[in-house]
CSV table of C-alpha atoms and ligand atoms in Angstrom, one decimal:
chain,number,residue,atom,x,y,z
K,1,UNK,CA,37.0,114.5,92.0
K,2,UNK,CA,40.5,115.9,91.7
K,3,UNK,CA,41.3,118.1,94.6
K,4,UNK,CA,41.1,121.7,95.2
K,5,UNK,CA,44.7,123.1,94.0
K,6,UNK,CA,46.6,124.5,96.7
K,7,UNK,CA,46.8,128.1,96.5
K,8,UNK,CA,50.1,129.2,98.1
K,9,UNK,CA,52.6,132.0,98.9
K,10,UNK,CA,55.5,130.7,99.0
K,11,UNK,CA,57.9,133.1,101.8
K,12,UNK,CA,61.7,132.1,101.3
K,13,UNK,CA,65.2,132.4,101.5
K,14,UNK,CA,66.7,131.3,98.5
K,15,UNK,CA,69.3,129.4,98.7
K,16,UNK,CA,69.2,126.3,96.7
K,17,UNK,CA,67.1,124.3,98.6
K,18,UNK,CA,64.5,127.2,98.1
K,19,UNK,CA,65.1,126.7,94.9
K,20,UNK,CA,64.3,123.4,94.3
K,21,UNK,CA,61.0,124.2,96.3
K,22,UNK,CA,60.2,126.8,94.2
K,23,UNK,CA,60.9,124.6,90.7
K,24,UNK,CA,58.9,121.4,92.6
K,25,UNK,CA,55.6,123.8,92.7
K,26,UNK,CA,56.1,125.3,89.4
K,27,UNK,CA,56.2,121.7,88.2
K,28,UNK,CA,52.9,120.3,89.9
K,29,UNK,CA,50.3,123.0,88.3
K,30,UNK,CA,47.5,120.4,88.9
K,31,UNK,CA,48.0,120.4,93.2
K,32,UNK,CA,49.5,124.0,93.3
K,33,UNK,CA,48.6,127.6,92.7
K,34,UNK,CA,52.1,129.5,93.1
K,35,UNK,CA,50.1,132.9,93.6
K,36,UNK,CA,53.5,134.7,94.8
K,37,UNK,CA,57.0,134.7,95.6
K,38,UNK,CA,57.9,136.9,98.6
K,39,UNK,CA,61.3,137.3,99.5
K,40,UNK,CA,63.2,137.6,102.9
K,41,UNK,CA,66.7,138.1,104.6
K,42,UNK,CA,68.1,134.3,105.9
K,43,UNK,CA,70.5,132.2,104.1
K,44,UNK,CA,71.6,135.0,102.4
K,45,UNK,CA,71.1,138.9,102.3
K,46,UNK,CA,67.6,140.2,101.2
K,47,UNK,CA,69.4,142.0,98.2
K,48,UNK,CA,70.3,138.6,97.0
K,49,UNK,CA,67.6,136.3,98.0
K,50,UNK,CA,65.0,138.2,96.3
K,51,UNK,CA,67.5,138.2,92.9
K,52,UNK,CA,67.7,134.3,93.0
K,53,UNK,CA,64.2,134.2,93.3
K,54,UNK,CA,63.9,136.1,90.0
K,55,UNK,CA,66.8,134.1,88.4
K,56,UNK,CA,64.9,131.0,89.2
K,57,UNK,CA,61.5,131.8,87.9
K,58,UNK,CA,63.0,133.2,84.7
K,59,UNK,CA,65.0,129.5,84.4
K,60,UNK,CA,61.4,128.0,84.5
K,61,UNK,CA,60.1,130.5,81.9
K,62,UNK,CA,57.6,132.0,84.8
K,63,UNK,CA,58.4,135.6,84.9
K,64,UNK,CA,54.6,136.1,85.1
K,65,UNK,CA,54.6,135.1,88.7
K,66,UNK,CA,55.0,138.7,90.9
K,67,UNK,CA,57.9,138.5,93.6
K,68,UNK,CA,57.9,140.8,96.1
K,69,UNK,CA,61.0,141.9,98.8
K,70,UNK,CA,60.4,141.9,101.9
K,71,UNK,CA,62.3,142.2,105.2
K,72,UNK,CA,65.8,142.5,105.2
K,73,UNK,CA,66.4,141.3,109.0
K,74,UNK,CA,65.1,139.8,111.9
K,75,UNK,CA,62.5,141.4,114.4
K,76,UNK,CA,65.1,141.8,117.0
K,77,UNK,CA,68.3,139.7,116.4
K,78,UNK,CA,70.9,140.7,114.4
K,79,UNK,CA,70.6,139.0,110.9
K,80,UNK,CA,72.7,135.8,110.8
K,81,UNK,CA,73.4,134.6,107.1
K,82,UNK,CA,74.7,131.1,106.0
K,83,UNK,CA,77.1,131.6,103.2
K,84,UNK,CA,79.3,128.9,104.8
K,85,UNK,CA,76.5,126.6,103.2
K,86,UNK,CA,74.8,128.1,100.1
K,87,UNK,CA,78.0,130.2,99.1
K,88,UNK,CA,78.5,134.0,98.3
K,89,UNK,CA,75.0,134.0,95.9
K,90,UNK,CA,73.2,131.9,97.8
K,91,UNK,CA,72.9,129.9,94.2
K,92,UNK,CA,76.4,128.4,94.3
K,93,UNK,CA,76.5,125.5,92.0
K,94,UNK,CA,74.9,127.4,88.7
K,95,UNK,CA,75.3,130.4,87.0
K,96,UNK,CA,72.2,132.0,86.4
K,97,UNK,CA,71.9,135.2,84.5
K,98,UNK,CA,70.6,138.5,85.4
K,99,UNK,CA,67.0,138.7,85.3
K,100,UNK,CA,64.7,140.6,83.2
K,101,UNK,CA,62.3,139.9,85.0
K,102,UNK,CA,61.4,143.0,87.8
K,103,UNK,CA,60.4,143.1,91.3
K,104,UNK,CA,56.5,143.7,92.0
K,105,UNK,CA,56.0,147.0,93.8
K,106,UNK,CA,55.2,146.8,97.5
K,107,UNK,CA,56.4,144.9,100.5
K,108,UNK,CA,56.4,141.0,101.1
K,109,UNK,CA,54.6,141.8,104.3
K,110,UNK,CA,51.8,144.0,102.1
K,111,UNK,CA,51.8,141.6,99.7
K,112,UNK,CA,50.8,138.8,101.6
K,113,UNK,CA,47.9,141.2,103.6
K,114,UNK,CA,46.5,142.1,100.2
K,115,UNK,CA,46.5,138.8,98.8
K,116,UNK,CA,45.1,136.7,101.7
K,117,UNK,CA,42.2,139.5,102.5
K,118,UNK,CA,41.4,139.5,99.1
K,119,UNK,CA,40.8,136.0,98.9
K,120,UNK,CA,37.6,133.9,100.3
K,121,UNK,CA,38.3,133.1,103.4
K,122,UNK,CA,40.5,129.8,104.4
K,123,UNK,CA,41.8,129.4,101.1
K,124,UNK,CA,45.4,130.5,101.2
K,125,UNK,CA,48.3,128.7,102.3
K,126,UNK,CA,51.5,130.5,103.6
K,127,UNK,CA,54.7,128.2,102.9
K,128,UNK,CA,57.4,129.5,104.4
K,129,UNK,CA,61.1,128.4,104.0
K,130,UNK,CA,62.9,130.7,105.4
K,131,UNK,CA,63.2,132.8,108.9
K,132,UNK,CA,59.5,133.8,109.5
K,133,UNK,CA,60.1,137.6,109.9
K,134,UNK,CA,57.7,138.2,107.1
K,135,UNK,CA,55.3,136.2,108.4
K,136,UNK,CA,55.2,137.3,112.0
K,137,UNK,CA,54.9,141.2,110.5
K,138,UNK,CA,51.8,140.4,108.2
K,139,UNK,CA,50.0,138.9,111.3
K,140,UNK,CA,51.1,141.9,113.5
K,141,UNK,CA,49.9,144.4,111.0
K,142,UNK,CA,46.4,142.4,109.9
K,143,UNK,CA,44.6,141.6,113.1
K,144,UNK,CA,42.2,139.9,110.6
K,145,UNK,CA,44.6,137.8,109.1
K,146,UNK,CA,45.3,134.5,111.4
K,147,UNK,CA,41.6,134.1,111.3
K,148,UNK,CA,41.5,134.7,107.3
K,149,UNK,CA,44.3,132.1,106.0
K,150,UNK,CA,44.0,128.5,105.7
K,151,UNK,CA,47.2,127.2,107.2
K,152,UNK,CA,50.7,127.8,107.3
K,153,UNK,CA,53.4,124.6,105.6
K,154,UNK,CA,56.5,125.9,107.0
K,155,UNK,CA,59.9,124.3,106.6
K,156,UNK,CA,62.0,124.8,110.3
K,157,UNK,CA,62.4,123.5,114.0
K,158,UNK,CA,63.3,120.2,114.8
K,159,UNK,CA,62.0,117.7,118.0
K,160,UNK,CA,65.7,116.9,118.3
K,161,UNK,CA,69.2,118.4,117.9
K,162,UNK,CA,69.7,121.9,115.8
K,163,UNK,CA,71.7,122.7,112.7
K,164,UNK,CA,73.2,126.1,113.8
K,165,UNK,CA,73.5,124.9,117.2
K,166,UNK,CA,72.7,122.3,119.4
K,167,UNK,CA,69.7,123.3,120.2
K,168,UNK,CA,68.1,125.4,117.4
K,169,UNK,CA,67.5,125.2,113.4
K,170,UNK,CA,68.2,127.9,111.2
K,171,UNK,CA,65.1,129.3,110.0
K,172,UNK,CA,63.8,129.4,113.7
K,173,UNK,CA,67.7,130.5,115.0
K,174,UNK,CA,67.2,134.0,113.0
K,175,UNK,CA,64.3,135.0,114.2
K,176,UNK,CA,63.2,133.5,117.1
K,177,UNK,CA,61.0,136.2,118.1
K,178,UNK,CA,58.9,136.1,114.7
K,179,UNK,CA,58.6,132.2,115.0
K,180,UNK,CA,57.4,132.9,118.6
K,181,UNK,CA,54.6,135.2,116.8
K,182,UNK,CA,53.7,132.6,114.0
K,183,UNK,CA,53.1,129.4,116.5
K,184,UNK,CA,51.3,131.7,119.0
K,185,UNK,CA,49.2,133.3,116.0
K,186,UNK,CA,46.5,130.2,116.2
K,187,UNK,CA,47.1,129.6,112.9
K,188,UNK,CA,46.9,126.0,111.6
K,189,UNK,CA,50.2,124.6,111.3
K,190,UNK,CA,52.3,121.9,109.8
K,191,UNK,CA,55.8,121.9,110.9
K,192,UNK,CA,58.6,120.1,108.7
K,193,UNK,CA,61.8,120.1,110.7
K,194,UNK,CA,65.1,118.8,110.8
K,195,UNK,CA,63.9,115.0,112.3
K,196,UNK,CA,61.9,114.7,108.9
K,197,UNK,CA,64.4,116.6,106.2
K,198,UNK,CA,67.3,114.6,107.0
K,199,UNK,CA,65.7,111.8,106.0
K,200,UNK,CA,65.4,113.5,102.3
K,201,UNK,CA,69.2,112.9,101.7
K,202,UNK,CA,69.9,113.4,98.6
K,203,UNK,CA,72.5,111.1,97.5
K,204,UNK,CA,74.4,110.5,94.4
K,205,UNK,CA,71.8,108.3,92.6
K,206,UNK,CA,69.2,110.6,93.3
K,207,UNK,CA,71.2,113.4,92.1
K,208,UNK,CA,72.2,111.3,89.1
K,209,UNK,CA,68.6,110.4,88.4
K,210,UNK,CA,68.0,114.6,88.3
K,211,UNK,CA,70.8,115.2,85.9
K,212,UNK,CA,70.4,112.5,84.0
K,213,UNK,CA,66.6,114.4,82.9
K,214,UNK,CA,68.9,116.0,80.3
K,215,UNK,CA,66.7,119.9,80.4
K,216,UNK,CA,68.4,123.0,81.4
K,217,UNK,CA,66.1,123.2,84.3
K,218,UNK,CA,67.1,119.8,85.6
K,219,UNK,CA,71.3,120.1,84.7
K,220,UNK,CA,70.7,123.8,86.8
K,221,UNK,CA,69.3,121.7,89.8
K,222,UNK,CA,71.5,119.5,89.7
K,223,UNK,CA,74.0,121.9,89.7
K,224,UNK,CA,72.9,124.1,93.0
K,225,UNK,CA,71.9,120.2,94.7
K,226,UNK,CA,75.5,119.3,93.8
K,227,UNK,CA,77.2,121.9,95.6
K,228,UNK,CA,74.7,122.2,98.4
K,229,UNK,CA,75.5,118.2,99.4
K,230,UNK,CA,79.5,119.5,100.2
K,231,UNK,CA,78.9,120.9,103.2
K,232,UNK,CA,76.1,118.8,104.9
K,233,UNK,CA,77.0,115.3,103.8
K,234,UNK,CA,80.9,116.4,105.0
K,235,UNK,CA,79.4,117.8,108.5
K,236,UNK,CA,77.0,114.6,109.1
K,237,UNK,CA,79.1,112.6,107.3
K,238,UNK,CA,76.0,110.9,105.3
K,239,UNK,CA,76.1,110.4,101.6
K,240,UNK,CA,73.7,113.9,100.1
K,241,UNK,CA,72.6,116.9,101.9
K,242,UNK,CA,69.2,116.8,103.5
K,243,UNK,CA,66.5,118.7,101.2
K,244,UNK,CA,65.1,120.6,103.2
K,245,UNK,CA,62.5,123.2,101.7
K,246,UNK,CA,60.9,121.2,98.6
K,247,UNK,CA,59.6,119.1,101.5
K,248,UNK,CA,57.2,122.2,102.1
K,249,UNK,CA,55.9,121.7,98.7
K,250,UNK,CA,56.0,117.9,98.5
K,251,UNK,CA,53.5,117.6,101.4
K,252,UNK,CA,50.8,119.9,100.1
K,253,UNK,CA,51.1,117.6,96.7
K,254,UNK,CA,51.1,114.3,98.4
K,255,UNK,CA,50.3,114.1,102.3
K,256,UNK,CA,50.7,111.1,102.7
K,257,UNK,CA,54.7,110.6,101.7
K,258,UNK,CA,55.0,112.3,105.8
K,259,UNK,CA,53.4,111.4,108.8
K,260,UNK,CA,53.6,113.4,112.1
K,261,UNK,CA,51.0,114.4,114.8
K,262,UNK,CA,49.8,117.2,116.4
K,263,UNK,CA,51.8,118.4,119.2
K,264,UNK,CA,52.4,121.9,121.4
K,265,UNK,CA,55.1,123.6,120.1
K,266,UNK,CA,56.7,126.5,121.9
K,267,UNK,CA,59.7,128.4,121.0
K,268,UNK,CA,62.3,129.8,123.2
K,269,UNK,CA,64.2,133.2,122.5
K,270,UNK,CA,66.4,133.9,124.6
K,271,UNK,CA,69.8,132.3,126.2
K,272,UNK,CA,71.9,129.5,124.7
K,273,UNK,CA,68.9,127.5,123.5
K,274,UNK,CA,67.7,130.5,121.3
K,275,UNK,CA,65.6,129.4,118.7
K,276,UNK,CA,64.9,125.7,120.3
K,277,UNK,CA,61.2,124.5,119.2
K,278,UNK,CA,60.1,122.6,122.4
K,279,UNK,CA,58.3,119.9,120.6
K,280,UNK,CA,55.8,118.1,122.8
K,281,UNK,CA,56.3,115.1,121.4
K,282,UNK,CA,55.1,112.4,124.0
K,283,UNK,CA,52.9,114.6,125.7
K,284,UNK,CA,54.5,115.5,129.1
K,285,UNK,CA,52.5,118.7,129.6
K,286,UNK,CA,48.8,119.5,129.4
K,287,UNK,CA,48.7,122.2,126.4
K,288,UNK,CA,46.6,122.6,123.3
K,289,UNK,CA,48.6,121.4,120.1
K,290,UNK,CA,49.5,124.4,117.9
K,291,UNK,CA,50.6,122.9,115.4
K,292,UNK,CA,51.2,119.4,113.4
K,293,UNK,CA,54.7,118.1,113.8
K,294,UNK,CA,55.9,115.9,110.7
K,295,UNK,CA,58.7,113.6,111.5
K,296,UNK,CA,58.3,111.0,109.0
K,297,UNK,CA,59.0,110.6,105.5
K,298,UNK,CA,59.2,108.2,102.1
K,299,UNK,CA,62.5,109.3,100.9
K,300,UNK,CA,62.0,107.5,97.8
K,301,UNK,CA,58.1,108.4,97.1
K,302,UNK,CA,59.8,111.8,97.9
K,303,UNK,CA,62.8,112.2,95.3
K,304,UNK,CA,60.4,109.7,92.4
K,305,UNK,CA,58.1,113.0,92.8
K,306,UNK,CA,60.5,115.7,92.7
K,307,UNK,CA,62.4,114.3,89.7
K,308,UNK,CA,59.5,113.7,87.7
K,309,UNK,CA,57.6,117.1,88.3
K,310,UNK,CA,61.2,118.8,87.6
K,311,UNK,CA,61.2,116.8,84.2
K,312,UNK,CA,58.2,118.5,83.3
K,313,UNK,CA,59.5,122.1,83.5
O,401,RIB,O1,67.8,124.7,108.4
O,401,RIB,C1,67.5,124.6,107.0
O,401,RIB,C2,66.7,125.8,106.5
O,401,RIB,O2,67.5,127.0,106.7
O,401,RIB,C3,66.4,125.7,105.0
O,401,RIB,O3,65.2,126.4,104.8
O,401,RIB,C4,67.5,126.4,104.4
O,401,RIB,O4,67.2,127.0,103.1
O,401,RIB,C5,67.8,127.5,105.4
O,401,RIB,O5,66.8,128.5,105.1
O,402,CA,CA1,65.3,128.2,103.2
């Protein structure tokens, strides 16, 4: 029997790896439910990350899926943005045009109350991509709500070195405090981090294989992929930029192109290791796993997917 689809929200940042998570679900209708786009301040300002959002829906022909704005900077840091790596849009790399399409009335945070109460219970999943500010406010405002969603597939951390600095990945860097909330919420958790991403490099033949899908959708991704790959592939000096977000996606269609294992994850927030997820990989110390760490992946399972459920949009 085929499985239950996935019924998701997906929380992000976009960004072009957002993006491509976003076209990857709207491509695999038979393993996901894309219920609702809500929007929050990370790789670029709110004001623009909920735009692309719209931009990229109305590229896939799915203005009928409701995107919500939600908030526009951290619980208590300052809002750090990363135009240095997704450029002044956030959607470097195509030119997209205005939407038609309009933003749903009401907050993310609302949004994603509404729609997990309203559902049975257990049968939401929160996909994050972005700083988890929106996150961390829904379960502060709904006491109800850790108990009443499924899990949480969230794209952020790492077991070893950062990406903003040594110690901490971005999504986690901004908003360490609302990171802190989600992995204490008790919620089920499946962690994609840095040690797994960068093995989703997305070199030139993989690029090549996108572009070469000949649709407008495709020839757009390939456009933001292209321009993401400068920076990363020129900072780890690899060939392709780690893919970070459709990895969210990828796992709830096909668990088993990832392999990880339940560990204790705790996040610090203050001091020069701000936004570090301890990962307790080994284990040293005697604490209940919160959450399921994936640090393993088939990079070439991974990219045969994405390209062929990005062919179909
Ligand atoms: O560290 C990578 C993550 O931060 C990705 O989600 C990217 O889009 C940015 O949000
Ligand atoms: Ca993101």
């Amino acid at each position: 029997m085929a499985q239950d689809r996935h019924r998701i929200i997906l929380d992000c940042d976009p960004g072009q790896d957002d993006a491509i998570a976003i076209l990857l679900a709207l491509g695999s209708p038979d393993e996901i439910e894309l219920l609702a786009i809500t929007t929050v301040a990370g790789n670029v300002p709110l004001r623009l990350t909920e735009l692309n959002a719209r931009k990229i829906l109305e590229l896939a022909g799915r203005a009928d899926i409701p995107v919500y704005k939600g908030c526009h900077r951290p619980l208590v840091e300052p809002l750090e943005t990363a135009e240095y790596v997704h450029g002044e849009t956030g959607l470097n790399g195509v030119d997209l045009p205005e939407p038609r399409m309009k933003l749903t009335e009401g907050h993310a945070v609302d949004a994603i109350i509404e729609i997990v109460m309203a559902a049975p219970a257990a049968t939401i999943t929160l996909c994050p991509t972005g700083p988890l500010t929106n996150i961390a406010m829904a379960l502060l405002k709904e006491p109800e709500l850790a108990a009443r969603v499924k899990d949480i597939v969230l794209m952020g951390g790492a077991i070893g070195l950062g990406n903003v600095t040594p110690a901490a990945e971005f999504n986690i860097y901004v908003d360490p405090h609302a990171a802190r909330v989600v992995f204490e919420s008790g919620v089920p958790i499946t962690m994609l981090g840095l040690d797994v991403t960068h093995q989703a490099l997305v070199n030139r033949p993989r690029l090549e294989a996108i572009r070469a899908l000949g649709t407008p959708v495709a020839s757009a991704a390939a456009g933001l992929v292209d321009f993401f790959n400068r920076f990363d592939s020129d900072r780890y000096e690899v060939d392709g930029a780690p893919l970070h977000d459709p990895c969210v996606i990828a796992q709830l269609i096909d668990p088993t192109i990832f392999k990880g294992k339940p560990c204790h994850v705790a996040i610090e927030t203050e001091g020069g290791s701000k936004g570090r997820t301890n990962v307790d990989w080994f284990p040293r110390e005697q604490r209940v796993a919160n959450a399921t760490v994936i640090n393993e992946m088939d990079a070439d399972r991974f990219f045969a997917l994405l390209t062929e459920r990005l062919a179909r949009l």
